[in-house]
């Protein structure tokens, strides 16, 4: 009787805010015990079908999310759920191969917990990627799009609740998608020969794809692409002071733009088709982004 109720780790809204910081630091210590001496400077979140980039890591060590305290397990086909540490283009880096989506039912603070762990590991830059539907009529499935800005229509924000120690209460998102690092992406696209579009990513909760009427609305709102991820991670990373850049792989025409019905298989097939181009681009961009970030922080 009258026992104090204990909230199990990972439940509800993620426990108290100070727990979240303590848990992230604890998980980072766990990673350091598994991979002694690791000191990643850049983090990467590899979206649906884009996880193959982790195979380019050198001296790679992989830890399944199932072994990492507090990491939510992604459930979707095409998301493996492993943390990979090593070097990419000579840069100490950490990649999340697969991510938990809000539409799987994860509370937003839990879905973004791994970003807090990457920040606790010391990353200075975060590259975010996703699969997205193309809304801009000039864009085609198979195109890559540097994310210039986003529209958050998920109805969720990972910073709701009491302030997590070290987070600002009201983070500024006016240059959330770092202009200098976006420039790095364009330079990398020129050096690798990849065509890189640029645009605004609208984030929706999903998991149903949008209706044609919703896509017409999103186009009028100024969106070039639509997807079901990334924005909660960006907001969390910005709250930790991490500089962010990202690319959407446009996998399909958004609903109503072509007469084709939408399905997840098409999403995966398109990411596989452009995998090499995507990986070349990101590898080149990570090396250049790391140089810029290092130069800026030693100014
Ligand atoms: N809508 C939402 N999410 C997506 C899409 C889409 O058309 N394609 C890939 N992810």
PDB file of C-alpha atoms and ligand atoms in Angstrom:
ATOM      1  CA  UNK A   1       0.000   0.000   0.000  1.00  0.00           C
ATOM      2  CA  UNK A   2       0.956   3.663  -0.199  1.00  0.00           C
ATOM      3  CA  UNK A   3       4.198   2.809  -1.949  1.00  0.00           C
ATOM      4  CA  UNK A   4       5.559   5.812  -3.860  1.00  0.00           C
ATOM      5  CA  UNK A   5       4.774   5.344  -7.523  1.00  0.00           C
ATOM      6  CA  UNK A   6       7.874   5.020  -9.616  1.00  0.00           C
ATOM      7  CA  UNK A   7       7.721   5.935 -13.249  1.00  0.00           C
ATOM      8  CA  UNK A   8       9.506   3.296 -15.314  1.00  0.00           C
ATOM      9  CA  UNK A   9      12.317   4.694 -17.443  1.00  0.00           C
ATOM     10  CA  UNK A  10      11.105   5.495 -20.917  1.00  0.00           C
ATOM     11  CA  UNK A  11       7.460   5.911 -20.033  1.00  0.00           C
ATOM     12  CA  UNK A  12       5.048   8.779 -20.351  1.00  0.00           C
ATOM     13  CA  UNK A  13       6.576  12.111 -21.122  1.00  0.00           C
ATOM     14  CA  UNK A  14      10.055  10.926 -20.245  1.00  0.00           C
ATOM     15  CA  UNK A  15      10.241  11.635 -16.546  1.00  0.00           C
ATOM     16  CA  UNK A  16      11.479  14.902 -15.123  1.00  0.00           C
ATOM     17  CA  UNK A  17      13.618  17.259 -17.151  1.00  0.00           C
ATOM     18  CA  UNK A  18      16.691  16.827 -14.963  1.00  0.00           C
ATOM     19  CA  UNK A  19      16.323  13.048 -15.332  1.00  0.00           C
ATOM     20  CA  UNK A  20      16.596  13.515 -19.055  1.00  0.00           C
ATOM     21  CA  UNK A  21      19.993  15.207 -18.819  1.00  0.00           C
ATOM     22  CA  UNK A  22      21.238  12.681 -16.257  1.00  0.00           C
ATOM     23  CA  UNK A  23      20.015   9.794 -18.401  1.00  0.00           C
ATOM     24  CA  UNK A  24      21.665  11.229 -21.533  1.00  0.00           C
ATOM     25  CA  UNK A  25      24.972  11.603 -19.691  1.00  0.00           C
ATOM     26  CA  UNK A  26      24.648   8.066 -18.339  1.00  0.00           C
ATOM     27  CA  UNK A  27      23.954   6.661 -21.816  1.00  0.00           C
ATOM     28  CA  UNK A  28      26.951   8.612 -23.183  1.00  0.00           C
ATOM     29  CA  UNK A  29      29.144   7.038 -20.460  1.00  0.00           C
ATOM     30  CA  UNK A  30      27.801   3.629 -21.482  1.00  0.00           C
ATOM     31  CA  UNK A  31      28.828   4.324 -25.107  1.00  0.00           C
ATOM     32  CA  UNK A  32      32.287   5.408 -23.922  1.00  0.00           C
ATOM     33  CA  UNK A  33      32.683   2.199 -21.958  1.00  0.00           C
ATOM     34  CA  UNK A  34      31.768   0.169 -25.040  1.00  0.00           C
ATOM     35  CA  UNK A  35      33.983   2.215 -27.364  1.00  0.00           C
ATOM     36  CA  UNK A  36      36.763   3.631 -25.179  1.00  0.00           C
ATOM     37  CA  UNK A  37      38.335   6.833 -26.400  1.00  0.00           C
ATOM     38  CA  UNK A  38      35.535   7.646 -28.867  1.00  0.00           C
ATOM     39  CA  UNK A  39      35.087  11.376 -29.307  1.00  0.00           C
ATOM     40  CA  UNK A  40      32.714  12.028 -32.231  1.00  0.00           C
ATOM     41  CA  UNK A  41      32.637  15.561 -33.659  1.00  0.00           C
ATOM     42  CA  UNK A  42      29.798  15.035 -36.133  1.00  0.00           C
ATOM     43  CA  UNK A  43      26.556  13.100 -35.677  1.00  0.00           C
ATOM     44  CA  UNK A  44      24.448  11.729 -38.490  1.00  0.00           C
ATOM     45  CA  UNK A  45      20.855  10.544 -38.456  1.00  0.00           C
ATOM     46  CA  UNK A  46      20.340   8.209 -41.384  1.00  0.00           C
ATOM     47  CA  UNK A  47      16.714   8.035 -42.481  1.00  0.00           C
ATOM     48  CA  UNK A  48      14.635   5.416 -44.262  1.00  0.00           C
ATOM     49  CA  UNK A  49      16.739   3.482 -46.758  1.00  0.00           C
ATOM     50  CA  UNK A  50      19.744   5.792 -46.223  1.00  0.00           C
ATOM     51  CA  UNK A  51      21.518   3.751 -43.529  1.00  0.00           C
ATOM     52  CA  UNK A  52      24.080   2.331 -45.977  1.00  0.00           C
ATOM     53  CA  UNK A  53      26.270   5.376 -45.354  1.00  0.00           C
ATOM     54  CA  UNK A  54      27.235   3.787 -42.033  1.00  0.00           C
ATOM     55  CA  UNK A  55      29.024   1.069 -44.046  1.00  0.00           C
ATOM     56  CA  UNK A  56      31.494   3.752 -45.156  1.00  0.00           C
ATOM     57  CA  UNK A  57      32.653   4.318 -41.589  1.00  0.00           C
ATOM     58  CA  UNK A  58      36.192   3.215 -40.839  1.00  0.00           C
ATOM     59  CA  UNK A  59      37.233   1.566 -37.586  1.00  0.00           C
ATOM     60  CA  UNK A  60      33.516   1.206 -37.013  1.00  0.00           C
ATOM     61  CA  UNK A  61      31.969  -0.109 -33.830  1.00  0.00           C
ATOM     62  CA  UNK A  62      28.224  -0.742 -33.821  1.00  0.00           C
ATOM     63  CA  UNK A  63      25.946  -0.848 -30.785  1.00  0.00           C
ATOM     64  CA  UNK A  64      22.324  -1.975 -31.306  1.00  0.00           C
ATOM     65  CA  UNK A  65      19.781   0.459 -29.820  1.00  0.00           C
ATOM     66  CA  UNK A  66      18.383  -2.489 -27.859  1.00  0.00           C
ATOM     67  CA  UNK A  67      21.586  -2.423 -25.765  1.00  0.00           C
ATOM     68  CA  UNK A  68      21.637   1.338 -25.267  1.00  0.00           C
ATOM     69  CA  UNK A  69      19.856   2.622 -22.157  1.00  0.00           C
ATOM     70  CA  UNK A  70      16.846   4.742 -23.105  1.00  0.00           C
ATOM     71  CA  UNK A  71      17.154   4.415 -26.885  1.00  0.00           C
ATOM     72  CA  UNK A  72      13.701   3.845 -28.383  1.00  0.00           C
ATOM     73  CA  UNK A  73      13.584   1.011 -30.893  1.00  0.00           C
ATOM     74  CA  UNK A  74      12.460   1.935 -34.391  1.00  0.00           C
ATOM     75  CA  UNK A  75       9.926  -0.469 -35.851  1.00  0.00           C
ATOM     76  CA  UNK A  76       9.756   0.414 -39.546  1.00  0.00           C
ATOM     77  CA  UNK A  77      11.139  -1.708 -42.389  1.00  0.00           C
ATOM     78  CA  UNK A  78      14.386  -0.147 -43.603  1.00  0.00           C
ATOM     79  CA  UNK A  79      15.448   1.168 -40.164  1.00  0.00           C
ATOM     80  CA  UNK A  80      18.018  -1.071 -38.522  1.00  0.00           C
ATOM     81  CA  UNK A  81      18.413   0.619 -35.118  1.00  0.00           C
ATOM     82  CA  UNK A  82      22.167   0.658 -34.541  1.00  0.00           C
ATOM     83  CA  UNK A  83      24.544   3.339 -33.348  1.00  0.00           C
ATOM     84  CA  UNK A  84      27.754   3.306 -35.379  1.00  0.00           C
ATOM     85  CA  UNK A  85      30.937   5.001 -34.140  1.00  0.00           C
ATOM     86  CA  UNK A  86      34.095   5.438 -36.162  1.00  0.00           C
ATOM     87  CA  UNK A  87      35.472   7.873 -38.693  1.00  0.00           C
ATOM     88  CA  UNK A  88      33.876   9.126 -41.891  1.00  0.00           C
ATOM     89  CA  UNK A  89      36.212  10.875 -44.344  1.00  0.00           C
ATOM     90  CA  UNK A  90      38.711  10.962 -41.481  1.00  0.00           C
ATOM     91  CA  UNK A  91      36.290  12.769 -39.148  1.00  0.00           C
ATOM     92  CA  UNK A  92      35.397  11.139 -35.816  1.00  0.00           C
ATOM     93  CA  UNK A  93      31.662  10.620 -36.194  1.00  0.00           C
ATOM     94  CA  UNK A  94      28.634   8.802 -34.841  1.00  0.00           C
ATOM     95  CA  UNK A  95      25.722   7.652 -36.971  1.00  0.00           C
ATOM     96  CA  UNK A  96      22.250   6.661 -35.950  1.00  0.00           C
ATOM     97  CA  UNK A  97      21.262   4.006 -38.419  1.00  0.00           C
ATOM     98  CA  UNK A  98      17.511   4.197 -38.090  1.00  0.00           C
ATOM     99  CA  UNK A  99      15.360   6.417 -35.903  1.00  0.00           C
ATOM    100  CA  UNK A 100      12.198   6.131 -33.839  1.00  0.00           C
ATOM    101  CA  UNK A 101       9.258   7.986 -35.386  1.00  0.00           C
ATOM    102  CA  UNK A 102       6.501   9.723 -33.479  1.00  0.00           C
ATOM    103  CA  UNK A 103       3.884   7.802 -35.466  1.00  0.00           C
ATOM    104  CA  UNK A 104       5.110   4.612 -33.796  1.00  0.00           C
ATOM    105  CA  UNK A 105       3.743   6.062 -30.580  1.00  0.00           C
ATOM    106  CA  UNK A 106       7.016   7.168 -28.955  1.00  0.00           C
ATOM    107  CA  UNK A 107       6.600  10.252 -26.775  1.00  0.00           C
ATOM    108  CA  UNK A 108       8.516  13.071 -28.474  1.00  0.00           C
ATOM    109  CA  UNK A 109      10.989  13.475 -25.604  1.00  0.00           C
ATOM    110  CA  UNK A 110      11.872   9.784 -25.836  1.00  0.00           C
ATOM    111  CA  UNK A 111      12.080   9.761 -29.627  1.00  0.00           C
ATOM    112  CA  UNK A 112      14.632  12.583 -29.434  1.00  0.00           C
ATOM    113  CA  UNK A 113      16.548  11.217 -26.436  1.00  0.00           C
ATOM    114  CA  UNK A 114      19.333   9.798 -28.671  1.00  0.00           C
ATOM    115  CA  UNK A 115      20.076  13.342 -29.897  1.00  0.00           C
ATOM    116  CA  UNK A 116      20.742  14.364 -26.293  1.00  0.00           C
ATOM    117  CA  UNK A 117      23.109  11.409 -25.999  1.00  0.00           C
ATOM    118  CA  UNK A 118      24.985  12.472 -29.160  1.00  0.00           C
ATOM    119  CA  UNK A 119      25.240  15.995 -27.742  1.00  0.00           C
ATOM    120  CA  UNK A 120      26.544  14.546 -24.453  1.00  0.00           C
ATOM    121  CA  UNK A 121      29.157  12.651 -26.487  1.00  0.00           C
ATOM    122  CA  UNK A 122      30.361  16.043 -27.708  1.00  0.00           C
ATOM    123  CA  UNK A 123      29.155  16.371 -31.312  1.00  0.00           C
ATOM    124  CA  UNK A 124      29.384  19.914 -32.654  1.00  0.00           C
ATOM    125  CA  UNK A 125      27.491  19.311 -35.892  1.00  0.00           C
ATOM    126  CA  UNK A 126      24.503  17.113 -36.746  1.00  0.00           C
ATOM    127  CA  UNK A 127      23.571  15.941 -40.224  1.00  0.00           C
ATOM    128  CA  UNK A 128      19.922  14.908 -40.510  1.00  0.00           C
ATOM    129  CA  UNK A 129      18.439  12.949 -43.396  1.00  0.00           C
ATOM    130  CA  UNK A 130      15.051  11.611 -44.339  1.00  0.00           C
ATOM    131  CA  UNK A 131      12.920  10.288 -47.142  1.00  0.00           C
ATOM    132  CA  UNK A 132      10.279  12.771 -48.249  1.00  0.00           C
ATOM    133  CA  UNK A 133       7.552  13.285 -50.800  1.00  0.00           C
ATOM    134  CA  UNK A 134       8.177  15.939 -53.468  1.00  0.00           C
ATOM    135  CA  UNK A 135       5.690  18.826 -53.451  1.00  0.00           C
ATOM    136  CA  UNK A 136       7.560  21.444 -55.498  1.00  0.00           C
ATOM    137  CA  UNK A 137       6.457  20.770 -59.110  1.00  0.00           C
ATOM    138  CA  UNK A 138      10.044  21.194 -60.314  1.00  0.00           C
ATOM    139  CA  UNK A 139      11.302  18.378 -58.078  1.00  0.00           C
ATOM    140  CA  UNK A 140      11.361  14.676 -59.043  1.00  0.00           C
ATOM    141  CA  UNK A 141      11.618  11.385 -57.166  1.00  0.00           C
ATOM    142  CA  UNK A 142      15.316  10.602 -56.828  1.00  0.00           C
ATOM    143  CA  UNK A 143      16.280  14.262 -56.282  1.00  0.00           C
ATOM    144  CA  UNK A 144      18.223  15.256 -53.177  1.00  0.00           C
ATOM    145  CA  UNK A 145      17.160  18.454 -51.384  1.00  0.00           C
ATOM    146  CA  UNK A 146      19.208  20.480 -48.910  1.00  0.00           C
ATOM    147  CA  UNK A 147      16.821  21.521 -46.144  1.00  0.00           C
ATOM    148  CA  UNK A 148      16.705  25.319 -45.915  1.00  0.00           C
ATOM    149  CA  UNK A 149      13.942  25.523 -43.333  1.00  0.00           C
ATOM    150  CA  UNK A 150      11.027  23.557 -41.976  1.00  0.00           C
ATOM    151  CA  UNK A 151       7.360  23.849 -41.060  1.00  0.00           C
ATOM    152  CA  UNK A 152       6.453  21.857 -37.968  1.00  0.00           C
ATOM    153  CA  UNK A 153       2.955  20.440 -38.400  1.00  0.00           C
ATOM    154  CA  UNK A 154       3.487  17.436 -36.139  1.00  0.00           C
ATOM    155  CA  UNK A 155       1.606  18.990 -33.251  1.00  0.00           C
ATOM    156  CA  UNK A 156       4.537  18.033 -31.036  1.00  0.00           C
ATOM    157  CA  UNK A 157       7.632  19.804 -29.756  1.00  0.00           C
ATOM    158  CA  UNK A 158      10.335  17.948 -27.817  1.00  0.00           C
ATOM    159  CA  UNK A 159      10.916  20.935 -25.510  1.00  0.00           C
ATOM    160  CA  UNK A 160       7.367  21.031 -24.096  1.00  0.00           C
ATOM    161  CA  UNK A 161       7.435  20.630 -20.324  1.00  0.00           C
ATOM    162  CA  UNK A 162       9.774  21.976 -17.696  1.00  0.00           C
ATOM    163  CA  UNK A 163      13.085  23.219 -19.071  1.00  0.00           C
ATOM    164  CA  UNK A 164      15.763  20.545 -19.399  1.00  0.00           C
ATOM    165  CA  UNK A 165      18.928  21.794 -17.618  1.00  0.00           C
ATOM    166  CA  UNK A 166      21.188  23.367 -20.234  1.00  0.00           C
ATOM    167  CA  UNK A 167      18.358  23.983 -22.745  1.00  0.00           C
ATOM    168  CA  UNK A 168      17.094  27.506 -23.377  1.00  0.00           C
ATOM    169  CA  UNK A 169      13.367  27.957 -22.669  1.00  0.00           C
ATOM    170  CA  UNK A 170      12.752  29.632 -26.042  1.00  0.00           C
ATOM    171  CA  UNK A 171      15.374  28.520 -28.574  1.00  0.00           C
ATOM    172  CA  UNK A 172      15.762  30.711 -31.649  1.00  0.00           C
ATOM    173  CA  UNK A 173      15.032  28.789 -34.858  1.00  0.00           C
ATOM    174  CA  UNK A 174      15.529  31.675 -37.291  1.00  0.00           C
ATOM    175  CA  UNK A 175      18.672  30.025 -38.701  1.00  0.00           C
ATOM    176  CA  UNK A 176      18.042  26.532 -37.335  1.00  0.00           C
ATOM    177  CA  UNK A 177      19.221  24.940 -40.588  1.00  0.00           C
ATOM    178  CA  UNK A 178      22.712  26.390 -40.542  1.00  0.00           C
ATOM    179  CA  UNK A 179      23.285  28.591 -43.627  1.00  0.00           C
ATOM    180  CA  UNK A 180      27.053  27.992 -43.668  1.00  0.00           C
ATOM    181  CA  UNK A 181      26.662  24.213 -43.471  1.00  0.00           C
ATOM    182  CA  UNK A 182      23.995  24.320 -46.179  1.00  0.00           C
ATOM    183  CA  UNK A 183      26.553  26.085 -48.342  1.00  0.00           C
ATOM    184  CA  UNK A 184      28.938  23.223 -47.584  1.00  0.00           C
ATOM    185  CA  UNK A 185      26.320  20.800 -48.919  1.00  0.00           C
ATOM    186  CA  UNK A 186      26.068  22.768 -52.174  1.00  0.00           C
ATOM    187  CA  UNK A 187      29.855  22.844 -52.530  1.00  0.00           C
ATOM    188  CA  UNK A 188      29.999  19.091 -51.901  1.00  0.00           C
ATOM    189  CA  UNK A 189      27.302  18.519 -54.529  1.00  0.00           C
ATOM    190  CA  UNK A 190      29.402  20.402 -57.083  1.00  0.00           C
ATOM    191  CA  UNK A 191      32.517  18.412 -56.229  1.00  0.00           C
ATOM    192  CA  UNK A 192      30.701  15.061 -56.385  1.00  0.00           C
ATOM    193  CA  UNK A 193      28.588  15.918 -59.440  1.00  0.00           C
ATOM    194  CA  UNK A 194      25.305  15.352 -57.562  1.00  0.00           C
ATOM    195  CA  UNK A 195      22.365  17.619 -58.308  1.00  0.00           C
ATOM    196  CA  UNK A 196      21.186  19.200 -55.092  1.00  0.00           C
ATOM    197  CA  UNK A 197      17.895  21.060 -54.785  1.00  0.00           C
ATOM    198  CA  UNK A 198      17.065  23.253 -51.847  1.00  0.00           C
ATOM    199  CA  UNK A 199      13.777  23.751 -50.060  1.00  0.00           C
ATOM    200  CA  UNK A 200      11.445  23.755 -47.107  1.00  0.00           C
ATOM    201  CA  UNK A 201      10.554  20.482 -45.365  1.00  0.00           C
ATOM    202  CA  UNK A 202       7.080  20.159 -43.872  1.00  0.00           C
ATOM    203  CA  UNK A 203       6.945  17.648 -41.012  1.00  0.00           C
ATOM    204  CA  UNK A 204       3.661  15.854 -40.386  1.00  0.00           C
ATOM    205  CA  UNK A 205       2.847  13.187 -37.787  1.00  0.00           C
ATOM    206  CA  UNK A 206       1.770  10.399 -40.178  1.00  0.00           C
ATOM    207  CA  UNK A 207       1.642   7.457 -40.444  1.00  0.00           C
ATOM    208  CA  UNK A 208      -0.967   7.777 -43.188  1.00  0.00           C
ATOM    209  CA  UNK A 209       0.360   9.558 -46.236  1.00  0.00           C
ATOM    210  CA  UNK A 210      -1.260  12.908 -46.935  1.00  0.00           C
ATOM    211  CA  UNK A 211      -4.387  13.536 -48.973  1.00  0.00           C
ATOM    212  CA  UNK A 212      -4.109  15.513 -52.221  1.00  0.00           C
ATOM    213  CA  UNK A 213      -5.948  18.387 -50.495  1.00  0.00           C
ATOM    214  CA  UNK A 214      -3.375  18.411 -47.704  1.00  0.00           C
ATOM    215  CA  UNK A 215      -0.558  18.507 -50.248  1.00  0.00           C
ATOM    216  CA  UNK A 216      -2.179  21.470 -52.027  1.00  0.00           C
ATOM    217  CA  UNK A 217      -2.379  23.171 -48.631  1.00  0.00           C
ATOM    218  CA  UNK A 218       1.277  22.408 -47.847  1.00  0.00           C
ATOM    219  CA  UNK A 219       2.342  23.798 -51.207  1.00  0.00           C
ATOM    220  CA  UNK A 220       0.488  27.036 -50.469  1.00  0.00           C
ATOM    221  CA  UNK A 221       2.141  27.174 -47.060  1.00  0.00           C
ATOM    222  CA  UNK A 222       5.522  27.168 -48.768  1.00  0.00           C
ATOM    223  CA  UNK A 223       6.598  23.541 -48.418  1.00  0.00           C
ATOM    224  CA  UNK A 224       8.743  21.870 -51.079  1.00  0.00           C
ATOM    225  CA  UNK A 225       8.749  18.410 -49.496  1.00  0.00           C
ATOM    226  CA  UNK A 226       6.851  16.503 -46.830  1.00  0.00           C
ATOM    227  CA  UNK A 227       7.899  13.836 -44.376  1.00  0.00           C
ATOM    228  CA  UNK A 228       7.257  12.347 -40.942  1.00  0.00           C
ATOM    229  CA  UNK A 229      10.521  12.882 -39.051  1.00  0.00           C
ATOM    230  CA  UNK A 230      13.590  15.071 -38.480  1.00  0.00           C
ATOM    231  CA  UNK A 231      12.074  18.246 -37.013  1.00  0.00           C
ATOM    232  CA  UNK A 232      11.919  17.033 -33.378  1.00  0.00           C
ATOM    233  CA  UNK A 233      15.587  16.006 -33.666  1.00  0.00           C
ATOM    234  CA  UNK A 234      16.562  19.377 -35.149  1.00  0.00           C
ATOM    235  CA  UNK A 235      14.791  21.244 -32.340  1.00  0.00           C
ATOM    236  CA  UNK A 236      16.473  19.107 -29.672  1.00  0.00           C
ATOM    237  CA  UNK A 237      19.903  19.551 -31.257  1.00  0.00           C
ATOM    238  CA  UNK A 238      19.445  23.322 -31.489  1.00  0.00           C
ATOM    239  CA  UNK A 239      18.449  23.411 -27.824  1.00  0.00           C
ATOM    240  CA  UNK A 240      21.826  21.781 -27.081  1.00  0.00           C
ATOM    241  CA  UNK A 241      23.683  24.293 -29.281  1.00  0.00           C
ATOM    242  CA  UNK A 242      24.560  21.773 -32.006  1.00  0.00           C
ATOM    243  CA  UNK A 243      24.809  23.157 -35.547  1.00  0.00           C
ATOM    244  CA  UNK A 244      22.496  21.319 -37.965  1.00  0.00           C
ATOM    245  CA  UNK A 245      22.325  20.587 -41.670  1.00  0.00           C
ATOM    246  CA  UNK A 246      20.344  18.077 -43.620  1.00  0.00           C
ATOM    247  CA  UNK A 247      19.142  16.498 -46.826  1.00  0.00           C
ATOM    248  CA  UNK A 248      15.804  15.042 -47.882  1.00  0.00           C
ATOM    249  CA  UNK A 249      15.854  12.244 -50.396  1.00  0.00           C
ATOM    250  CA  UNK A 250      12.728  12.842 -52.457  1.00  0.00           C
ATOM    251  CA  UNK A 251      11.387   9.348 -52.917  1.00  0.00           C
ATOM    252  CA  UNK A 252       8.006   9.926 -54.521  1.00  0.00           C
ATOM    253  CA  UNK A 253       5.667  12.588 -55.795  1.00  0.00           C
ATOM    254  CA  UNK A 254       3.534  13.742 -52.870  1.00  0.00           C
ATOM    255  CA  UNK A 255      -0.125  12.681 -52.953  1.00  0.00           C
ATOM    256  CA  UNK A 256      -2.129  14.005 -55.885  1.00  0.00           C
ATOM    257  CA  UNK A 257       0.922  15.279 -57.807  1.00  0.00           C
ATOM    258  CA  UNK A 258       0.982  12.120 -59.888  1.00  0.00           C
ATOM    259  CA  UNK A 259      -1.828   9.611 -60.382  1.00  0.00           C
ATOM    260  CA  UNK A 260       0.251   6.851 -58.709  1.00  0.00           C
ATOM    261  CA  UNK A 261      -0.853   5.620 -55.284  1.00  0.00           C
ATOM    262  CA  UNK A 262       1.825   6.040 -52.574  1.00  0.00           C
ATOM    263  CA  UNK A 263       3.480   3.124 -50.826  1.00  0.00           C
ATOM    264  CA  UNK A 264       6.466   2.581 -48.567  1.00  0.00           C
ATOM    265  CA  UNK A 265       8.071   0.150 -51.015  1.00  0.00           C
ATOM    266  CA  UNK A 266       8.531   2.991 -53.524  1.00  0.00           C
ATOM    267  CA  UNK A 267      10.179   5.054 -50.791  1.00  0.00           C
ATOM    268  CA  UNK A 268      12.738   2.312 -50.116  1.00  0.00           C
ATOM    269  CA  UNK A 269      13.352   1.572 -53.797  1.00  0.00           C
ATOM    270  CA  UNK A 270      14.122   5.213 -54.565  1.00  0.00           C
ATOM    271  CA  UNK A 271      16.523   5.573 -51.634  1.00  0.00           C
ATOM    272  CA  UNK A 272      18.334   2.452 -52.871  1.00  0.00           C
ATOM    273  CA  UNK A 273      18.570   3.917 -56.369  1.00  0.00           C
ATOM    274  CA  UNK A 274      20.226   7.133 -55.172  1.00  0.00           C
ATOM    275  CA  UNK A 275      22.211   5.596 -52.301  1.00  0.00           C
ATOM    276  CA  UNK A 276      25.654   6.030 -53.908  1.00  0.00           C
ATOM    277  CA  UNK A 277      25.016   9.640 -54.883  1.00  0.00           C
ATOM    278  CA  UNK A 278      23.655  10.417 -51.408  1.00  0.00           C
ATOM    279  CA  UNK A 279      26.609   8.757 -49.695  1.00  0.00           C
ATOM    280  CA  UNK A 280      29.216  10.533 -51.859  1.00  0.00           C
ATOM    281  CA  UNK A 281      27.562  13.870 -51.187  1.00  0.00           C
ATOM    282  CA  UNK A 282      27.286  13.409 -47.433  1.00  0.00           C
ATOM    283  CA  UNK A 283      30.802  12.007 -47.051  1.00  0.00           C
ATOM    284  CA  UNK A 284      32.250  15.059 -48.816  1.00  0.00           C
ATOM    285  CA  UNK A 285      30.003  17.416 -46.857  1.00  0.00           C
ATOM    286  CA  UNK A 286      30.884  15.914 -43.462  1.00  0.00           C
ATOM    287  CA  UNK A 287      34.606  16.472 -44.031  1.00  0.00           C
ATOM    288  CA  UNK A 288      34.056  20.093 -45.103  1.00  0.00           C
ATOM    289  CA  UNK A 289      31.481  20.784 -42.377  1.00  0.00           C
ATOM    290  CA  UNK A 290      33.898  19.548 -39.733  1.00  0.00           C
ATOM    291  CA  UNK A 291      36.591  21.936 -41.026  1.00  0.00           C
ATOM    292  CA  UNK A 292      34.173  24.883 -40.948  1.00  0.00           C
ATOM    293  CA  UNK A 293      32.881  24.074 -37.489  1.00  0.00           C
ATOM    294  CA  UNK A 294      36.390  23.643 -36.111  1.00  0.00           C
ATOM    295  CA  UNK A 295      37.512  26.920 -37.699  1.00  0.00           C
ATOM    296  CA  UNK A 296      34.482  28.787 -36.320  1.00  0.00           C
ATOM    297  CA  UNK A 297      34.894  27.431 -32.792  1.00  0.00           C
ATOM    298  CA  UNK A 298      38.595  28.382 -32.677  1.00  0.00           C
ATOM    299  CA  UNK A 299      37.853  31.970 -33.813  1.00  0.00           C
TER     300      UNK A 299
HETATM  301  N1  LIG B   1       4.696  11.904 -47.313  1.00  0.00           N
HETATM  302  C1  LIG B   1       5.147  11.811 -46.027  1.00  0.00           C
HETATM  303  N2  LIG B   1       6.259  11.177 -45.704  1.00  0.00           N
HETATM  304  C2  LIG B   1       6.988  10.644 -46.698  1.00  0.00           C
HETATM  305  C3  LIG B   1       6.586  10.696 -48.039  1.00  0.00           C
HETATM  306  C4  LIG B   1       5.379  11.364 -48.363  1.00  0.00           C
HETATM  307  O1  LIG B   1       4.951  11.464 -49.518  1.00  0.00           O
HETATM  308  N3  LIG B   1       7.530  10.050 -48.763  1.00  0.00           N
HETATM  309  C5  LIG B   1       8.468   9.618 -47.885  1.00  0.00           C
HETATM  310  N4  LIG B   1       8.144   9.968 -46.635  1.00  0.00           N
END
